[in-house]
CSV table of C-alpha atoms in Angstrom, one decimal:
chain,number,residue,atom,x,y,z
A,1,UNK,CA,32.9,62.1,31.8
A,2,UNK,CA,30.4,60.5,34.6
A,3,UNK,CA,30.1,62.3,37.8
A,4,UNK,CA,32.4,61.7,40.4
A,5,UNK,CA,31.2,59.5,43.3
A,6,UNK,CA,29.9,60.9,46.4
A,7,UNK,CA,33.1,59.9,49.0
A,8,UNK,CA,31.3,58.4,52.6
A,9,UNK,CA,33.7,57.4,55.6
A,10,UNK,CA,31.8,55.2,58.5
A,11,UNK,CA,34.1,55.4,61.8
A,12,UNK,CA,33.0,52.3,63.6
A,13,UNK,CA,33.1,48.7,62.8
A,14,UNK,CA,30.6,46.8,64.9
A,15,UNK,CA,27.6,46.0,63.4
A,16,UNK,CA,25.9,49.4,62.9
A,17,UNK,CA,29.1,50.7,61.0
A,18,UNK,CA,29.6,47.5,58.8
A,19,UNK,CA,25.9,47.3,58.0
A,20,UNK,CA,26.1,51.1,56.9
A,21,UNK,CA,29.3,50.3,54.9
A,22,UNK,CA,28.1,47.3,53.6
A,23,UNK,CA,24.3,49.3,52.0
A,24,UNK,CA,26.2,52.2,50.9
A,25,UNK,CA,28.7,49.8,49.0
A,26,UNK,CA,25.4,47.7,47.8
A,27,UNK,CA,24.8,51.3,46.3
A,28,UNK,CA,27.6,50.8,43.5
A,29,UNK,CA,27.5,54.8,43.1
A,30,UNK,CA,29.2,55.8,46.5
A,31,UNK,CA,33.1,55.9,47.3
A,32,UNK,CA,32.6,53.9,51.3
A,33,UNK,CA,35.7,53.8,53.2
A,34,UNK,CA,35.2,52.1,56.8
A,35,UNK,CA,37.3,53.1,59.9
A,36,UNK,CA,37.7,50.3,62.2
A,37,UNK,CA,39.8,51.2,65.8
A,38,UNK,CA,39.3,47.5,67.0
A,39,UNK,CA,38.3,48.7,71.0
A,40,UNK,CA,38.5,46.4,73.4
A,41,UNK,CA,35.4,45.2,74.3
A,42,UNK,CA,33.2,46.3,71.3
A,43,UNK,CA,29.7,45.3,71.7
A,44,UNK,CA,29.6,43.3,68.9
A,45,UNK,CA,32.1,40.9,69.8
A,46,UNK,CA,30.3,39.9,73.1
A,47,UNK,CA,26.5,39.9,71.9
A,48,UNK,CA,24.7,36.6,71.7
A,49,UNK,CA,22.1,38.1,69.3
A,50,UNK,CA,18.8,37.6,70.2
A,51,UNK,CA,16.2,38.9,68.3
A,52,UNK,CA,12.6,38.7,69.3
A,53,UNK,CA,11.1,42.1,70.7
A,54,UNK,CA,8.0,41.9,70.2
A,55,UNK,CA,7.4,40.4,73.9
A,56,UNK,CA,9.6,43.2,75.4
A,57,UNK,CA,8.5,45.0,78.8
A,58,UNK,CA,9.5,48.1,77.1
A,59,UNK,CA,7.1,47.5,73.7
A,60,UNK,CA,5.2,50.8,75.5
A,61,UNK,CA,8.1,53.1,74.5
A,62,UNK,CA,6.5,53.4,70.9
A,63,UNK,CA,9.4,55.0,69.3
A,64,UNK,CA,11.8,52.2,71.0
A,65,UNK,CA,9.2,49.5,70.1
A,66,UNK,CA,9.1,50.7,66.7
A,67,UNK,CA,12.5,51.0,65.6
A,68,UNK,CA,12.5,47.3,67.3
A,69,UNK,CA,10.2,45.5,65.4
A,70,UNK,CA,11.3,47.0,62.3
A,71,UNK,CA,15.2,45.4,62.9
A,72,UNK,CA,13.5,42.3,63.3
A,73,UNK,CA,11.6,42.2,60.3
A,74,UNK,CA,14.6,43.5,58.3
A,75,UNK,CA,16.7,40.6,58.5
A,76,UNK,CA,14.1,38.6,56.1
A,77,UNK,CA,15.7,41.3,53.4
A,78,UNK,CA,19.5,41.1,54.9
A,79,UNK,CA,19.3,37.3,54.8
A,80,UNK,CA,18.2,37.9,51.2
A,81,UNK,CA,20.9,40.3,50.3
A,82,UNK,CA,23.7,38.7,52.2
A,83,UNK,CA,23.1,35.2,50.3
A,84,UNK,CA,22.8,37.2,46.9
A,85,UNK,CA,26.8,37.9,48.0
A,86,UNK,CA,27.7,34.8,48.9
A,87,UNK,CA,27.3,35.0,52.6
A,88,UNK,CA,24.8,32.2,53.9
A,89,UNK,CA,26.3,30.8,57.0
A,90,UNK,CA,26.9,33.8,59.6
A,91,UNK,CA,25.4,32.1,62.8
A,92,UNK,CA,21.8,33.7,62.0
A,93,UNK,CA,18.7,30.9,62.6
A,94,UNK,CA,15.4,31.2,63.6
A,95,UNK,CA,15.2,28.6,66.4
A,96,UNK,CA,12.3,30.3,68.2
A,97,UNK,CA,12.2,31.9,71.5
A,98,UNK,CA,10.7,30.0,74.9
A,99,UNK,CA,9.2,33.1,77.3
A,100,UNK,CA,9.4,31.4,80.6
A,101,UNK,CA,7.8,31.9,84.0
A,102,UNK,CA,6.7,29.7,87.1
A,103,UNK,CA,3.4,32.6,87.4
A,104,UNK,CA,0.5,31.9,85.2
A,105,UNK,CA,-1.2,35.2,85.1
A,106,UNK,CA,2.2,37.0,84.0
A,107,UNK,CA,2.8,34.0,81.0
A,108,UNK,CA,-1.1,35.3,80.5
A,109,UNK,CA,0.0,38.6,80.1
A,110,UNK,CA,3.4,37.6,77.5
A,111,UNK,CA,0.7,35.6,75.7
A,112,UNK,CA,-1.4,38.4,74.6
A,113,UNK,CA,1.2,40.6,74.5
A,114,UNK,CA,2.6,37.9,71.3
A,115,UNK,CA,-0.4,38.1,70.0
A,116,UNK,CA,-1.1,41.3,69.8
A,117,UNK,CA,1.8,42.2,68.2
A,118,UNK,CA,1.7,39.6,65.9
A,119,UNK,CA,-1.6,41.2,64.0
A,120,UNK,CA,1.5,44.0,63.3
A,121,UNK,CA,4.0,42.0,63.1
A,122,UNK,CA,3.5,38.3,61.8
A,123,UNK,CA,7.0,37.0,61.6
A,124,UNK,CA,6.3,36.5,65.2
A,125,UNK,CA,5.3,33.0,64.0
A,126,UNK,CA,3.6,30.9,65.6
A,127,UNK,CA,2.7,31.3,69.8
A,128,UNK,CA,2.1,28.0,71.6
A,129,UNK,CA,1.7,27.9,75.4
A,130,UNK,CA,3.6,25.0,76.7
A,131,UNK,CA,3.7,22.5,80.2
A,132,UNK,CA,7.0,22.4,82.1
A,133,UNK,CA,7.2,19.0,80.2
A,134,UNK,CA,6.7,20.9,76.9
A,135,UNK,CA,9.0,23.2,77.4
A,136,UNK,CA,11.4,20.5,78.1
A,137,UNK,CA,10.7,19.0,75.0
A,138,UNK,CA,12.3,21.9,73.3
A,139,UNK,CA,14.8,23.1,75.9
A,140,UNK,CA,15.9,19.6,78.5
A,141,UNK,CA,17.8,21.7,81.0
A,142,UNK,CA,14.9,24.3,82.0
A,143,UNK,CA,14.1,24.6,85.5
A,144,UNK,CA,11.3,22.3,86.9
A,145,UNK,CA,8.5,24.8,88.0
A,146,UNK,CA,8.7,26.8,84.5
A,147,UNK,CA,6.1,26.8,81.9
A,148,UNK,CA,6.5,28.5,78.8
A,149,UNK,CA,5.0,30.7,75.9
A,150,UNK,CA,6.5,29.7,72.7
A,151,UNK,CA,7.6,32.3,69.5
A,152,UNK,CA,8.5,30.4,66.7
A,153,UNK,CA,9.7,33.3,64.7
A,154,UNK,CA,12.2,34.4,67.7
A,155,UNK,CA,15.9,34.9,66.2
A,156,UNK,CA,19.3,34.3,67.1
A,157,UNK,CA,22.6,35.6,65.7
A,158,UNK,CA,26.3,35.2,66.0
A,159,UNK,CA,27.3,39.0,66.5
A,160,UNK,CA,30.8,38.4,65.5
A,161,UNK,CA,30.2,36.5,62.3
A,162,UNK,CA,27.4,38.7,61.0
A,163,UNK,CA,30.0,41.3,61.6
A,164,UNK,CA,32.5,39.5,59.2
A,165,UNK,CA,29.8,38.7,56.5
A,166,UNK,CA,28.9,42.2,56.4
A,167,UNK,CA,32.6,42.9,56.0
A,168,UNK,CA,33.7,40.1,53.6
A,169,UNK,CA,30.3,41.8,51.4
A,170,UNK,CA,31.3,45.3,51.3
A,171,UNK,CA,34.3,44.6,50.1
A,172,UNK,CA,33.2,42.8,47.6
A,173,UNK,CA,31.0,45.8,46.6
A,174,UNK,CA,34.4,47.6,46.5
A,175,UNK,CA,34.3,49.4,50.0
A,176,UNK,CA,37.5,50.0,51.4
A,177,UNK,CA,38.2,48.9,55.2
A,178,UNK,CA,41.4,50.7,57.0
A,179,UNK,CA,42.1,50.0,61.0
A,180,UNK,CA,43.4,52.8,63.3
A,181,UNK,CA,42.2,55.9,64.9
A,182,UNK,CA,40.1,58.4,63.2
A,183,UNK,CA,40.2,62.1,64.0
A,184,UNK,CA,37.8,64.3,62.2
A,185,UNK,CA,38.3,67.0,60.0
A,186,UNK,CA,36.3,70.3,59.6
A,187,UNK,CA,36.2,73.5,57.9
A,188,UNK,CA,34.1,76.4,59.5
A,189,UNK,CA,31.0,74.1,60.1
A,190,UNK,CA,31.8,71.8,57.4
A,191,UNK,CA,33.3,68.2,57.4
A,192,UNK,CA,36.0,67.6,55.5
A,193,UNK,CA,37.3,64.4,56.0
A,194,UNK,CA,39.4,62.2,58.6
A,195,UNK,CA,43.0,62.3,60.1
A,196,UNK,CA,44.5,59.0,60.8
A,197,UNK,CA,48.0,59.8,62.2
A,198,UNK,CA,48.9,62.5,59.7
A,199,UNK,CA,47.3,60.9,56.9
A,200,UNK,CA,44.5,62.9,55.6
A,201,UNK,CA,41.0,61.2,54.0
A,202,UNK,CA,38.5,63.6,52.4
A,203,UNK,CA,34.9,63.0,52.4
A,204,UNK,CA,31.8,64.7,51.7
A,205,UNK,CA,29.9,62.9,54.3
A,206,UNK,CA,31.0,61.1,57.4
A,207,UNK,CA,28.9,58.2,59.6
A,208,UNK,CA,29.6,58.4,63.4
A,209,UNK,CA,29.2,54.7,64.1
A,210,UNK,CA,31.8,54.1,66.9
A,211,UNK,CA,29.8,52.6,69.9
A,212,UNK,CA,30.6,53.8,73.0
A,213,UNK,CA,34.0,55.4,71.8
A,214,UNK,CA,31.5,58.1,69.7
A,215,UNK,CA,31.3,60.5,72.3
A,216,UNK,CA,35.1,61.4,72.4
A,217,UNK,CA,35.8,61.3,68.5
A,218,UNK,CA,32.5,64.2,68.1
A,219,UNK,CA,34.1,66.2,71.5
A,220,UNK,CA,36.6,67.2,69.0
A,221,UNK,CA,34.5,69.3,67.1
A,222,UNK,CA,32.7,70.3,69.9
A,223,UNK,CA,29.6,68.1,69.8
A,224,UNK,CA,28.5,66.3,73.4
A,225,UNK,CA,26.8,63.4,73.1
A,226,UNK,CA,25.7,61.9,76.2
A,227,UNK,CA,26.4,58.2,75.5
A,228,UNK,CA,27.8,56.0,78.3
A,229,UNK,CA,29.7,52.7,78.3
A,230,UNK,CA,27.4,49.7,80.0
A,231,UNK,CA,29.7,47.1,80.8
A,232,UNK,CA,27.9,43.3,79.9
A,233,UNK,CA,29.8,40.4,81.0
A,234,UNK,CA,28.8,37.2,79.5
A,235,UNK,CA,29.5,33.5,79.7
A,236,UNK,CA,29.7,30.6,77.0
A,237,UNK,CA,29.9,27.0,78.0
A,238,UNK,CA,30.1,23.4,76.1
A,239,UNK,CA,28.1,20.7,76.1
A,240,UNK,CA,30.2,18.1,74.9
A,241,UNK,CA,28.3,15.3,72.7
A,242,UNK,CA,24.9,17.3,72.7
A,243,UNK,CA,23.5,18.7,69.6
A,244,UNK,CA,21.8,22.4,70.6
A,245,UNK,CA,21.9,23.7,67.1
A,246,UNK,CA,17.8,23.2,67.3
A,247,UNK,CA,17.5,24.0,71.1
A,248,UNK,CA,15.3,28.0,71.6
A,249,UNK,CA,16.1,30.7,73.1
A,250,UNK,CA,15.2,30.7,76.9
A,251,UNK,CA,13.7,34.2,77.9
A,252,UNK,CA,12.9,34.5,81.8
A,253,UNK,CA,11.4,37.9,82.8
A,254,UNK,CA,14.6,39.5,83.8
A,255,UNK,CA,17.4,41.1,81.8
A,256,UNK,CA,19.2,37.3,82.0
A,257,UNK,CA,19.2,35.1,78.7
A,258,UNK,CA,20.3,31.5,77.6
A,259,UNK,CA,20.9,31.3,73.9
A,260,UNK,CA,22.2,27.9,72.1
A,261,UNK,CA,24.2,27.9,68.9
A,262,UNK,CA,25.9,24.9,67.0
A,263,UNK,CA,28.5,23.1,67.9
A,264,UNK,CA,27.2,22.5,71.1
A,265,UNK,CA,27.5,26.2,72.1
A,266,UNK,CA,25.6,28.0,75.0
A,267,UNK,CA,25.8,31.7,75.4
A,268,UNK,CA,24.4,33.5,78.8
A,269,UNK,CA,24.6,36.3,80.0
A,270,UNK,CA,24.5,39.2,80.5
A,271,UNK,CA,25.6,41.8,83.7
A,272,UNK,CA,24.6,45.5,83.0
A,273,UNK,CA,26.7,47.4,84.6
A,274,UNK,CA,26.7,51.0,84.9
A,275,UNK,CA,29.5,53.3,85.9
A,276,UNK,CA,32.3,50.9,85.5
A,277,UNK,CA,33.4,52.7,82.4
A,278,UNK,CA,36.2,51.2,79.9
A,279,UNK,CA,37.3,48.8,82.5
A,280,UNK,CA,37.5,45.5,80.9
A,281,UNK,CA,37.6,43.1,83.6
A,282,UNK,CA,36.1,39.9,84.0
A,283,UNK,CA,35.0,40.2,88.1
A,284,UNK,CA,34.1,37.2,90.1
A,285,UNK,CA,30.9,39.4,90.9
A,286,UNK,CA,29.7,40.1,87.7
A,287,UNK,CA,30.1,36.3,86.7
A,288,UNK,CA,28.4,35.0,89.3
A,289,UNK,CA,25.5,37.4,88.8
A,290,UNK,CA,25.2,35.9,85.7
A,291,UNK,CA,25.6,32.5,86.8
A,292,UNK,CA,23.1,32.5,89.4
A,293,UNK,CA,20.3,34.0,87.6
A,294,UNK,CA,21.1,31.5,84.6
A,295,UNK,CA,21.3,28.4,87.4
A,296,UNK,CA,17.9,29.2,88.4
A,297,UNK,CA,16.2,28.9,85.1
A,298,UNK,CA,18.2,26.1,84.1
A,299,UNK,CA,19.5,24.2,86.4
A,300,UNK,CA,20.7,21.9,84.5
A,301,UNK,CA,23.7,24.0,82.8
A,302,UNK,CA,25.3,23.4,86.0
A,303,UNK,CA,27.1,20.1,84.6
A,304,UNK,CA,28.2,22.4,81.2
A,305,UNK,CA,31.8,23.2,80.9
A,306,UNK,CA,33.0,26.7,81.3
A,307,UNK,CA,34.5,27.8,77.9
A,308,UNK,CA,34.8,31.3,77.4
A,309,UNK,CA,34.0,34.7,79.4
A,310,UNK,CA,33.7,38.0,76.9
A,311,UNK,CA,33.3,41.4,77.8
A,312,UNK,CA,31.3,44.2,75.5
A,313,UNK,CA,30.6,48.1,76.3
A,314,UNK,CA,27.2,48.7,75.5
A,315,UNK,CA,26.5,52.5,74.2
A,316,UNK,CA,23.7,53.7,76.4
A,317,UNK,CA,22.0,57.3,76.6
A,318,UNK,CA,20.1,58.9,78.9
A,319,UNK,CA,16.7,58.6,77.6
A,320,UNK,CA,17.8,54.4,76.2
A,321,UNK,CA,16.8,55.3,73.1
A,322,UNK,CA,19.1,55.2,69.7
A,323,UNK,CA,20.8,58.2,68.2
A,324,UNK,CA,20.3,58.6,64.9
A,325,UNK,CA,20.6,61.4,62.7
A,326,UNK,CA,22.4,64.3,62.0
A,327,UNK,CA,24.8,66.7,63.6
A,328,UNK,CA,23.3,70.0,63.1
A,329,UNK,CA,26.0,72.3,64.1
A,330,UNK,CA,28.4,70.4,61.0
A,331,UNK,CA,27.1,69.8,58.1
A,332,UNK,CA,28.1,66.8,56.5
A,333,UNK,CA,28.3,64.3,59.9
A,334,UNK,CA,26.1,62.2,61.0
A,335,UNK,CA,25.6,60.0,63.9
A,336,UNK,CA,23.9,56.5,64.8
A,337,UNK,CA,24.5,55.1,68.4
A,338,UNK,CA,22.7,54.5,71.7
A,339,UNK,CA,21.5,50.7,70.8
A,340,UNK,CA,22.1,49.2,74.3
A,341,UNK,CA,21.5,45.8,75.0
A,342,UNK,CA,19.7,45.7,71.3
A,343,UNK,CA,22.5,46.5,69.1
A,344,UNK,CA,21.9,43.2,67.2
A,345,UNK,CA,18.3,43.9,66.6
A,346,UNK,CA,18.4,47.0,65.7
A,347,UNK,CA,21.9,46.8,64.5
A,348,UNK,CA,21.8,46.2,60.7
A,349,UNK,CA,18.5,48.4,60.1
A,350,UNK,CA,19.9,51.0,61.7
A,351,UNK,CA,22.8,51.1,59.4
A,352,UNK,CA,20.3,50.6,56.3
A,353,UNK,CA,18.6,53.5,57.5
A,354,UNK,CA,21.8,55.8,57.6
A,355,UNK,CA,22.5,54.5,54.4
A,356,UNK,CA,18.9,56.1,53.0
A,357,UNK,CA,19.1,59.2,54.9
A,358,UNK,CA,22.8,59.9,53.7
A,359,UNK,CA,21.8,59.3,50.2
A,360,UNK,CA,18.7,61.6,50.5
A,361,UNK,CA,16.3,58.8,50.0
A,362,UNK,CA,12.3,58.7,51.0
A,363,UNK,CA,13.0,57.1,54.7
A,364,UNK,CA,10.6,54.3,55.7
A,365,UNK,CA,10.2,55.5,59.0
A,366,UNK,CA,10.0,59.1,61.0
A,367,UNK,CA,13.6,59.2,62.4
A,368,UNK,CA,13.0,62.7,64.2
A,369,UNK,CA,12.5,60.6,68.3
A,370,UNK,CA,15.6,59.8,67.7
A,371,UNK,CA,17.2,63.3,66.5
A,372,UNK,CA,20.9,63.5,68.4
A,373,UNK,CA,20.0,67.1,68.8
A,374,UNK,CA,16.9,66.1,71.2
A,375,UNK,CA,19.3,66.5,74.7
A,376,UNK,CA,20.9,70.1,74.5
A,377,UNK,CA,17.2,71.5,75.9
């Protein structure tokens, strides 16, 4: 008789907990259950999905550079993987990414900040510094007085649709997906499972994955984690009878974006806002903090018509740098969470990398910055 399988829940279905779900299932010799609460204003939902760090003003946190860089260069393997299961059109393209700025010596300064970390990292592609009217070439609405540097390797993805592939490809690898309200389950300092209502779910190992929710589920067994909710508000708009499926990313120096998808799709955004908790609002305030920083790079998004406003709670720590790890005070629980505005990039490494650590395998990088025990000093 063969050995029984090795029984994994993941509580948390954004993207970290369906990419963890979906590589243990890849596994074939684990039992992967995913818990899925379906909060209001999961990150995943609202994130455009841009992924190009390597030009990021925070590239001097090593351990957050790191961790960066290496989400980005894993979705050359999770395109790979996910076409191998019949997933090839999940709104991931790698349209390039225009760095923008109306200053010459700070577009000097993104320019050899590309190439440096291309001689690391060379799915950076190819860096071109561009005119206003070169820009424009690539992205018609841009703001007159902008020049650009130009990343051909920058990446964008549809957050909710890679969600759903990852999904749709677990289960196909037999995971199991139920929706409702995890509680968990200990003995002495031992996991034993999940409560959902009264129904029990035993597991030998459970993955932490819930976003900004994590916090309360782990107060239960008397773990703090000091994650907060960041409240992003972002905008999409239509351009009717324009094909952006080609158009870049736009990238000014601020925390502001403009991504285009198909279907004549424009996603910008995003507020961060801190202390406003769970409440999911659209306010006129945050929307027109988005508008008017997105107005001012392109203008010409003006004429665009207004077709959807999403809310997403991004998990944030003190220190913005991920969780992951283990929960040393109970065996058998682990945690990954603390993404930010980065979730996407990071996202589906991240869950890769639980996936390895939970299965005892030889990890690819040092995960011990990241240790959730690093705050009780």
């Amino acid at each position: 008789m063969g050995c029984e399988k090795m029984k994994v829940i993941v509580v948390g279905g954004g993207i970290v907990g369906m990419s963890a779900a979906y590589h243990l299932a890849r596994e074939g010799s684990v039992d992967v259950t995913l818990v899925d609460q379906k909060h209001e204003g999961q990150a995943t939902e609202a994130g455009a999905g841009i992924v190009c760090p390597w030009i990021s003003e925070r590239k001097d946190d090593k351990d957050w550079y790191e961790l960066a860089c290496a989400g980005a260069r894993y979705y050359t393997t999770l395109v790979e993987h996910l076409k191998k299961d019949g997933e090839e059109d999940w709104g991931f393209k790698r349209v390039g990414a225009l760095a923008v700025s109306e200053d010459e010596a700070e577009l000097d300064q993104i320019e050899e900040s590309a190439q440096d970390a291309k001689r690391t990292f060379p799915e950076v592609g190819n860096i071109t510094r561009l005119t206003n009217e070169g820009a424009k070439d690539l992205f018609p609405l841009l703001n007159d007085r902008l020049s650009a540097i130009h990343l051909s390797g920058g990446m964008r993805i549809d957050g909710r649709q890679l969600r759903e592939a990852l999904k749709r490809a677990a289960i196909r690898h037999r995971a199991s997906i139920i929706h409702g309200k995890a509680r968990l389950s200990t003995e002495g300092n031992q996991v034993k499972g999940i409560y959902m209502e009264e129904s029990f779910h035993p597991a030998d190992h459970v993955i932490v994955a819930a976003g900004a929710w994590a916090p309360e589920l782990l107060s239960s067994i008397g773990v703090t984690l000091p994650i907060e909710p960041q409240r992003g508000q972002i905008v999409h708009l239509q351009m009717p009878k324009t094909d952006t499926s080609e158009w870049p990313m736009v990238l000014p120096r601020t925390s502001y974006y403009i991504v285009p998808f198909d279907h004549s799709r424009i996603v910008i955004g995003a507020s961060r806002e801190n202390g406003a908790g769970f409440d999911y609002r659209q306010t006129a305030g945050g929307i027109q903090e988005v508008l008017n920083n997105t107005l001012s790079v392109a203008p010409g998004l003006a004429e665009t018509t207004l077709h959807e406003l999403r809310i997403g709670f991004r998990p944030v720590g003190p220190d913005h740098l991920p969780v992951i790890g283990r929960i040393q005070s109970i065996e058998g629980v682990s945690v990954v969470n603390g993404l930010g505005s980065l979730g996407l990039t990071m996202g589906p490494y991240t869950g890769k990398l639980m996936t390895d650590w939970t299965l005892g395998k030889e990890m690819e990088m040092d995960l011990s910055p990241y240790d959730p025990q690093r705050f009780d000093n």
